[in-house]
Amino acid sequence: MLYERLDGLREYASNRLGRVLLETGGTPQARSERESFTQMYTEDIARYDAAENGLCFGRIDVDDEPRYVGRVGILDEADDYETLLLDWRAPLARPFYLATPAAPEGVTRRRHIRSRSRTVTSINDEYLDLAAAEANGDGAGAGGVAGESALLSALNAARTGQMHDIVETIQSEQDAIIRSTHKSVLVVQGGPGTGKTAVALHRAAYLLYTYRQQLEKAGVLIIGPNATFLDYISQVLPSLGETGVLLSTIGDLYPGVRATREDSLDAGTLKGSLAMIDVLKKAVRDRQEVPTAPIELRFDTYPITLDRKIVTRARGRARSSRRPHNLARPIFVSAAIEALADQLAATLGANIVDGGNLLSRDDIADMRDEMREDPSIMSALDGLWPDLTPQQVLTDLLRSPERLASAAPELTDDERAVLLRTEGIGFSDADAPLLDELAELLGVDDAAERERAQRRWRAQIADAQGALDILTGSAPQDLEDDLDPEILMAYDLIDASQLAERQDRGHHQTTAERAAGDRTWTYGHVIIDEAQELSEMAWRMLMRRIPNRWMTLVGDTAQTGDPAGSSSWQDVLGPYVAQRWKLTELTVNYRTPAEIMELAHRVLEEIDPSQTVPRSVRESGFAPWAEQVDESDLVDAVRRRVAEETGPGLTAVLAGHRLVEELADLRSDSVSVLTVKDAKGLEFDAVLIVEPEDLLDESPRGLNDLYVALTRATQRLGIVHARPLPAVLGPLDASIVISGS
């Protein structure tokens, strides 16, 4: 019956969409309404399609009344709109995730329903009434994990390369975070495999459901660590019925720029530091030049001189306005032209003669206007105070040793050499926050564009008024004179400006589309995954986009691999929200089996003994192994081990930069070869770590990278190495097998 109703809803939306698309012509208002309906029905169809798989995944019996829980809410129109299926985000569905035998919340039984397409494949019942549970030999699962059978089935399933939602198996500590009403910064700290990413995405879906009117207009931004990760999670929100969220990396957040370069570790660290603020400020001021020698010009056949004194005074007046560079430029130009006009007036004899000026004030004003149209004068002024873009300033700065030396005198020669870019084009992830900072320092002189927009708007209003006049004039004059005053005409319902706004094509872009192209867009909520990896400059960039500071941050400071990242949430958030942030923790490891976590715990204790160790809920039955080989045999040994990996699902080969390219030929649909940075946030059935000592050597936070690498596997873990294993991994206990020599 549920699928019949879903099919009916989909068919209704499809039919309505088809009718709307067939309609053509009509008034501007009619065309505007058609566009709105097209968007609405298209989104409805996408939501119904996403809910097709696993539409209903659970049921709770509350006071002997069954409540079915699923991906979307469905009502029965034939039975006075009775609820057939509860949306998982609805308050009435919450006991499905929270009820336990100790606190059943009125639930006597919870049923987990697993299905493939439209076929039910398994049913698992939990009796939360203690007497019923004892009689049926069932309960809430060991360790307070609800729905243990359904959960373990999901955890043991082979990976597919796309993240799946956890809506069927959300646990109580996860549910509390997903539905948190905290309106400032909510930090979700959790070790590997605790479901941080899944919780963040489900929280996005929950907030859009609960605060839809607010967030539909402002939008939700989700920041991920890399493009691979965004592709990995891209289907989760659509499967939960949400399609209007902007997903981005830091490197791609600046409009019109895509991060295509790879910085060295030292360059990325330096670019991420707050020291770059002063460097960028100085780089902009350096573009406000004073000529070393007078610039000789001619205006209307007369010589004029743009000298150091004129430029210095004009520059001082522009700088004293405290406006951004591009917005202060008109002040500089006006001051310089005023001085040049006075100079020319003096040349023409504009002195006091017989008690008056030979040139009137209006004559000098006309002279200034003409100078503004003179190409040679404006070219000279443009060279001294140019109109700049962030891309232009940053590219010029990083390509010029002289500009770097002038803008960054506090940096050492080695540090400037690290920043210097001698070849190639494009920008890196660490460049995006610098571009954003420069955009603030430069500003955008959009006066001309605003004037063009005003002209377009006036033309749209004129067209709309013409349409209303046609509608009004279509009534016969004699009828119009005798018209009943209670009969409404078109202009009684809508005026020209309202009609023009409805016709505006840009008005019908989705929130995510409009936000992606607008650097100054402010979001209603921002979610950041792997938040511990962000640099200080990246935080400045993000905080500009969320002035209300309503954010959800998920991460694990023990997994911070980027030297520009953070090991303290207070250090990151203090400058922006002081103490107004809330820390929550996820303590249960659903991904990593106990056999692997036993090894990973040694590394975690070395990183930070005070960190909470996530508790694994299962064992895989596969003990980690290590094989030591000669250096000359290392690559061949990795290839052999990958070929021997016959288990289902996906395999990842994780290595340092020196070996990743050498092993690239192993890549296939089921095998990924990645650096640890690129594997952040991902999970695989089997993981093969190559030369772990390389991971320690490549970064000052190499231990954190090793911890990340060890905890990517859901089933099997192996290590192939030629150099001795890091001391933190040994001596290996009896469960670890060493082969080779």
mmCIF file with all atom_site columns, C-alpha atoms in Angstrom, residues 610-722:
data_model
loop_
_atom_site.group_PDB
_atom_site.id
_atom_site.type_symbol
_atom_site.label_atom_id
_atom_site.label_alt_id
_atom_site.label_comp_id
_atom_site.label_asym_id
_atom_site.label_entity_id
_atom_site.label_seq_id
_atom_site.pdbx_PDB_ins_code
_atom_site.Cartn_x
_atom_site.Cartn_y
_atom_site.Cartn_z
_atom_site.occupancy
_atom_site.B_iso_or_equiv
_atom_site.pdbx_formal_charge
_atom_site.auth_seq_id
_atom_site.auth_comp_id
_atom_site.auth_asym_id
_atom_site.auth_atom_id
_atom_site.pdbx_PDB_model_num
ATOM 1   C CA . SER A 1 610 ? 43.599 11.963  27.183  1.00 0.00 ? 610 SER A CA 1
ATOM 2   C CA . GLN A 1 611 ? 41.569 11.221  24.037  1.00 0.00 ? 611 GLN A CA 1
ATOM 3   C CA . THR A 1 612 ? 38.443 9.096   24.457  1.00 0.00 ? 612 THR A CA 1
ATOM 4   C CA . VAL A 1 613 ? 38.976 5.691   22.880  1.00 0.00 ? 613 VAL A CA 1
ATOM 5   C CA . PRO A 1 614 ? 35.943 4.737   20.755  1.00 0.00 ? 614 PRO A CA 1
ATOM 6   C CA . ARG A 1 615 ? 34.581 1.301   21.609  1.00 0.00 ? 615 ARG A CA 1
ATOM 7   C CA . SER A 1 616 ? 34.233 -1.103  18.689  1.00 0.00 ? 616 SER A CA 1
ATOM 8   C CA . VAL A 1 617 ? 30.890 -2.900  18.546  1.00 0.00 ? 617 VAL A CA 1
ATOM 9   C CA . ARG A 1 618 ? 32.107 -5.915  16.619  1.00 0.00 ? 618 ARG A CA 1
ATOM 10  C CA . GLU A 1 619 ? 34.944 -8.189  15.588  1.00 0.00 ? 619 GLU A CA 1
ATOM 11  C CA . SER A 1 620 ? 35.633 -9.051  11.970  1.00 0.00 ? 620 SER A CA 1
ATOM 12  C CA . GLY A 1 621 ? 37.429 -12.356 12.489  1.00 0.00 ? 621 GLY A CA 1
ATOM 13  C CA . PHE A 1 622 ? 40.435 -11.092 10.483  1.00 0.00 ? 622 PHE A CA 1
ATOM 14  C CA . ALA A 1 623 ? 43.647 -10.394 12.409  1.00 0.00 ? 623 ALA A CA 1
ATOM 15  C CA . PRO A 1 624 ? 45.840 -7.591  11.019  1.00 0.00 ? 624 PRO A CA 1
ATOM 16  C CA . TRP A 1 625 ? 49.043 -8.786  9.394   1.00 0.00 ? 625 TRP A CA 1
ATOM 17  C CA . ALA A 1 626 ? 52.418 -7.317  8.497   1.00 0.00 ? 626 ALA A CA 1
ATOM 18  C CA . GLU A 1 627 ? 54.965 -8.430  5.906   1.00 0.00 ? 627 GLU A CA 1
ATOM 19  C CA . GLN A 1 628 ? 58.525 -7.147  5.766   1.00 0.00 ? 628 GLN A CA 1
ATOM 20  C CA . VAL A 1 629 ? 60.380 -7.388  2.454   1.00 0.00 ? 629 VAL A CA 1
ATOM 21  C CA . ASP A 1 630 ? 63.530 -6.030  0.850   1.00 0.00 ? 630 ASP A CA 1
ATOM 22  C CA . GLU A 1 631 ? 63.279 -2.484  -0.518  1.00 0.00 ? 631 GLU A CA 1
ATOM 23  C CA . SER A 1 632 ? 63.741 -3.782  -4.065  1.00 0.00 ? 632 SER A CA 1
ATOM 24  C CA . ASP A 1 633 ? 60.779 -6.144  -3.635  1.00 0.00 ? 633 ASP A CA 1
ATOM 25  C CA . LEU A 1 634 ? 58.416 -3.642  -1.968  1.00 0.00 ? 634 LEU A CA 1
ATOM 26  C CA . VAL A 1 635 ? 56.310 -2.670  -4.999  1.00 0.00 ? 635 VAL A CA 1
ATOM 27  C CA . ASP A 1 636 ? 56.072 -6.258  -6.250  1.00 0.00 ? 636 ASP A CA 1
ATOM 28  C CA . ALA A 1 637 ? 54.999 -7.402  -2.781  1.00 0.00 ? 637 ALA A CA 1
ATOM 29  C CA . VAL A 1 638 ? 52.217 -4.819  -2.736  1.00 0.00 ? 638 VAL A CA 1
ATOM 30  C CA . ARG A 1 639 ? 51.002 -5.954  -6.152  1.00 0.00 ? 639 ARG A CA 1
ATOM 31  C CA . ARG A 1 640 ? 51.028 -9.582  -5.005  1.00 0.00 ? 640 ARG A CA 1
ATOM 32  C CA . ARG A 1 641 ? 49.111 -8.796  -1.841  1.00 0.00 ? 641 ARG A CA 1
ATOM 33  C CA . VAL A 1 642 ? 46.485 -6.793  -3.751  1.00 0.00 ? 642 VAL A CA 1
ATOM 34  C CA . ALA A 1 643 ? 46.047 -9.694  -6.174  1.00 0.00 ? 643 ALA A CA 1
ATOM 35  C CA . GLU A 1 644 ? 45.596 -12.071 -3.218  1.00 0.00 ? 644 GLU A CA 1
ATOM 36  C CA . GLU A 1 645 ? 42.919 -9.841  -1.675  1.00 0.00 ? 645 GLU A CA 1
ATOM 37  C CA . THR A 1 646 ? 39.910 -11.899 -2.734  1.00 0.00 ? 646 THR A CA 1
ATOM 38  C CA . GLY A 1 647 ? 37.370 -10.562 -0.234  1.00 0.00 ? 647 GLY A CA 1
ATOM 39  C CA . PRO A 1 648 ? 34.281 -8.659  -1.399  1.00 0.00 ? 648 PRO A CA 1
ATOM 40  C CA . GLY A 1 649 ? 34.007 -4.899  -1.603  1.00 0.00 ? 649 GLY A CA 1
ATOM 41  C CA . LEU A 1 650 ? 36.675 -2.209  -1.972  1.00 0.00 ? 650 LEU A CA 1
ATOM 42  C CA . THR A 1 651 ? 40.401 -2.260  -1.267  1.00 0.00 ? 651 THR A CA 1
ATOM 43  C CA . ALA A 1 652 ? 42.570 0.780   -0.545  1.00 0.00 ? 652 ALA A CA 1
ATOM 44  C CA . VAL A 1 653 ? 46.343 0.982   -0.859  1.00 0.00 ? 653 VAL A CA 1
ATOM 45  C CA . LEU A 1 654 ? 47.530 3.844   1.360   1.00 0.00 ? 654 LEU A CA 1
ATOM 46  C CA . ALA A 1 655 ? 51.072 5.120   0.932   1.00 0.00 ? 655 ALA A CA 1
ATOM 47  C CA . GLY A 1 656 ? 53.269 8.178   1.113   1.00 0.00 ? 656 GLY A CA 1
ATOM 48  C CA . HIS A 1 657 ? 53.672 10.512  -1.844  1.00 0.00 ? 657 HIS A CA 1
ATOM 49  C CA . ARG A 1 658 ? 56.867 8.822   -3.080  1.00 0.00 ? 658 ARG A CA 1
ATOM 50  C CA . LEU A 1 659 ? 55.093 5.529   -3.690  1.00 0.00 ? 659 LEU A CA 1
ATOM 51  C CA . VAL A 1 660 ? 51.561 6.528   -4.704  1.00 0.00 ? 660 VAL A CA 1
ATOM 52  C CA . GLU A 1 661 ? 52.441 7.234   -8.326  1.00 0.00 ? 661 GLU A CA 1
ATOM 53  C CA . GLU A 1 662 ? 54.581 4.119   -8.570  1.00 0.00 ? 662 GLU A CA 1
ATOM 54  C CA . LEU A 1 663 ? 51.579 2.037   -7.479  1.00 0.00 ? 663 LEU A CA 1
ATOM 55  C CA . ALA A 1 664 ? 49.049 3.943   -9.593  1.00 0.00 ? 664 ALA A CA 1
ATOM 56  C CA . ASP A 1 665 ? 48.689 1.071   -12.096 1.00 0.00 ? 665 ASP A CA 1
ATOM 57  C CA . LEU A 1 666 ? 46.901 -0.934  -9.380  1.00 0.00 ? 666 LEU A CA 1
ATOM 58  C CA . ARG A 1 667 ? 43.877 1.369   -9.546  1.00 0.00 ? 667 ARG A CA 1
ATOM 59  C CA . SER A 1 668 ? 40.644 -0.260  -10.700 1.00 0.00 ? 668 SER A CA 1
ATOM 60  C CA . ASP A 1 669 ? 36.937 -0.193  -9.935  1.00 0.00 ? 669 ASP A CA 1
ATOM 61  C CA . SER A 1 670 ? 37.597 -2.087  -6.700  1.00 0.00 ? 670 SER A CA 1
ATOM 62  C CA . VAL A 1 671 ? 41.103 -0.838  -5.798  1.00 0.00 ? 671 VAL A CA 1
ATOM 63  C CA . SER A 1 672 ? 42.060 2.731   -4.845  1.00 0.00 ? 672 SER A CA 1
ATOM 64  C CA . VAL A 1 673 ? 45.624 3.983   -4.414  1.00 0.00 ? 673 VAL A CA 1
ATOM 65  C CA . LEU A 1 674 ? 45.629 7.063   -2.204  1.00 0.00 ? 674 LEU A CA 1
ATOM 66  C CA . THR A 1 675 ? 47.624 9.247   0.110   1.00 0.00 ? 675 THR A CA 1
ATOM 67  C CA . VAL A 1 676 ? 46.245 9.431   3.629   1.00 0.00 ? 676 VAL A CA 1
ATOM 68  C CA . LYS A 1 677 ? 45.043 12.982  2.976   1.00 0.00 ? 677 LYS A CA 1
ATOM 69  C CA . ASP A 1 678 ? 42.916 11.780  0.060   1.00 0.00 ? 678 ASP A CA 1
ATOM 70  C CA . ALA A 1 679 ? 41.528 8.895   2.140   1.00 0.00 ? 679 ALA A CA 1
ATOM 71  C CA . LYS A 1 680 ? 40.206 11.212  4.851   1.00 0.00 ? 680 LYS A CA 1
ATOM 72  C CA . GLY A 1 681 ? 36.577 10.480  5.681   1.00 0.00 ? 681 GLY A CA 1
ATOM 73  C CA . LEU A 1 682 ? 36.473 7.373   3.459   1.00 0.00 ? 682 LEU A CA 1
ATOM 74  C CA . GLU A 1 683 ? 36.169 3.704   4.375   1.00 0.00 ? 683 GLU A CA 1
ATOM 75  C CA . PHE A 1 684 ? 37.092 0.460   2.638   1.00 0.00 ? 684 PHE A CA 1
ATOM 76  C CA . ASP A 1 685 ? 36.574 -3.246  3.236   1.00 0.00 ? 685 ASP A CA 1
ATOM 77  C CA . ALA A 1 686 ? 40.323 -3.905  3.112   1.00 0.00 ? 686 ALA A CA 1
ATOM 78  C CA . VAL A 1 687 ? 43.257 -1.540  3.603   1.00 0.00 ? 687 VAL A CA 1
ATOM 79  C CA . LEU A 1 688 ? 46.895 -2.168  2.713   1.00 0.00 ? 688 LEU A CA 1
ATOM 80  C CA . ILE A 1 689 ? 49.337 0.313   4.280   1.00 0.00 ? 689 ILE A CA 1
ATOM 81  C CA . VAL A 1 690 ? 52.640 0.594   2.455   1.00 0.00 ? 690 VAL A CA 1
ATOM 82  C CA . GLU A 1 691 ? 55.767 1.677   4.339   1.00 0.00 ? 691 GLU A CA 1
ATOM 83  C CA . PRO A 1 692 ? 54.188 3.334   7.394   1.00 0.00 ? 692 PRO A CA 1
ATOM 84  C CA . GLU A 1 693 ? 57.520 4.937   8.289   1.00 0.00 ? 693 GLU A CA 1
ATOM 85  C CA . ASP A 1 694 ? 57.055 7.148   5.198   1.00 0.00 ? 694 ASP A CA 1
ATOM 86  C CA . LEU A 1 695 ? 53.874 8.556   6.705   1.00 0.00 ? 695 LEU A CA 1
ATOM 87  C CA . LEU A 1 696 ? 55.801 9.614   9.808   1.00 0.00 ? 696 LEU A CA 1
ATOM 88  C CA . ASP A 1 697 ? 58.572 11.216  7.758   1.00 0.00 ? 697 ASP A CA 1
ATOM 89  C CA . GLU A 1 698 ? 56.326 13.234  5.432   1.00 0.00 ? 698 GLU A CA 1
ATOM 90  C CA . SER A 1 699 ? 54.593 15.338  8.052   1.00 0.00 ? 699 SER A CA 1
ATOM 91  C CA . PRO A 1 700 ? 55.190 16.715  11.534  1.00 0.00 ? 700 PRO A CA 1
ATOM 92  C CA . ARG A 1 701 ? 51.812 15.123  12.285  1.00 0.00 ? 701 ARG A CA 1
ATOM 93  C CA . GLY A 1 702 ? 52.762 11.780  10.803  1.00 0.00 ? 702 GLY A CA 1
ATOM 94  C CA . LEU A 1 703 ? 51.416 9.864   13.796  1.00 0.00 ? 703 LEU A CA 1
ATOM 95  C CA . ASN A 1 704 ? 47.988 11.352  13.143  1.00 0.00 ? 704 ASN A CA 1
ATOM 96  C CA . ASP A 1 705 ? 48.212 10.234  9.519   1.00 0.00 ? 705 ASP A CA 1
ATOM 97  C CA . LEU A 1 706 ? 49.173 6.728   10.608  1.00 0.00 ? 706 LEU A CA 1
ATOM 98  C CA . TYR A 1 707 ? 46.169 6.643   12.952  1.00 0.00 ? 707 TYR A CA 1
ATOM 99  C CA . VAL A 1 708 ? 43.896 7.667   10.095  1.00 0.00 ? 708 VAL A CA 1
ATOM 100 C CA . ALA A 1 709 ? 45.370 5.021   7.797   1.00 0.00 ? 709 ALA A CA 1
ATOM 101 C CA . LEU A 1 710 ? 44.936 2.254   10.370  1.00 0.00 ? 710 LEU A CA 1
ATOM 102 C CA . THR A 1 711 ? 41.263 3.064   10.881  1.00 0.00 ? 711 THR A CA 1
ATOM 103 C CA . ARG A 1 712 ? 39.946 3.177   7.282   1.00 0.00 ? 712 ARG A CA 1
ATOM 104 C CA . ALA A 1 713 ? 39.187 -0.575  7.130   1.00 0.00 ? 713 ALA A CA 1
ATOM 105 C CA . THR A 1 714 ? 35.838 -2.151  7.958   1.00 0.00 ? 714 THR A CA 1
ATOM 106 C CA . GLN A 1 715 ? 37.138 -5.734  7.732   1.00 0.00 ? 715 GLN A CA 1
ATOM 107 C CA . ARG A 1 716 ? 40.797 -6.426  6.913   1.00 0.00 ? 716 ARG A CA 1
ATOM 108 C CA . LEU A 1 717 ? 44.117 -4.614  7.455   1.00 0.00 ? 717 LEU A CA 1
ATOM 109 C CA . GLY A 1 718 ? 47.595 -5.430  6.203   1.00 0.00 ? 718 GLY A CA 1
ATOM 110 C CA . ILE A 1 719 ? 50.985 -3.703  6.273   1.00 0.00 ? 719 ILE A CA 1
ATOM 111 C CA . VAL A 1 720 ? 53.798 -4.152  3.746   1.00 0.00 ? 720 VAL A CA 1
ATOM 112 C CA . HIS A 1 721 ? 57.131 -2.562  4.636   1.00 0.00 ? 721 HIS A CA 1
ATOM 113 C CA . ALA A 1 722 ? 60.840 -2.631  3.903   1.00 0.00 ? 722 ALA A CA 1
#
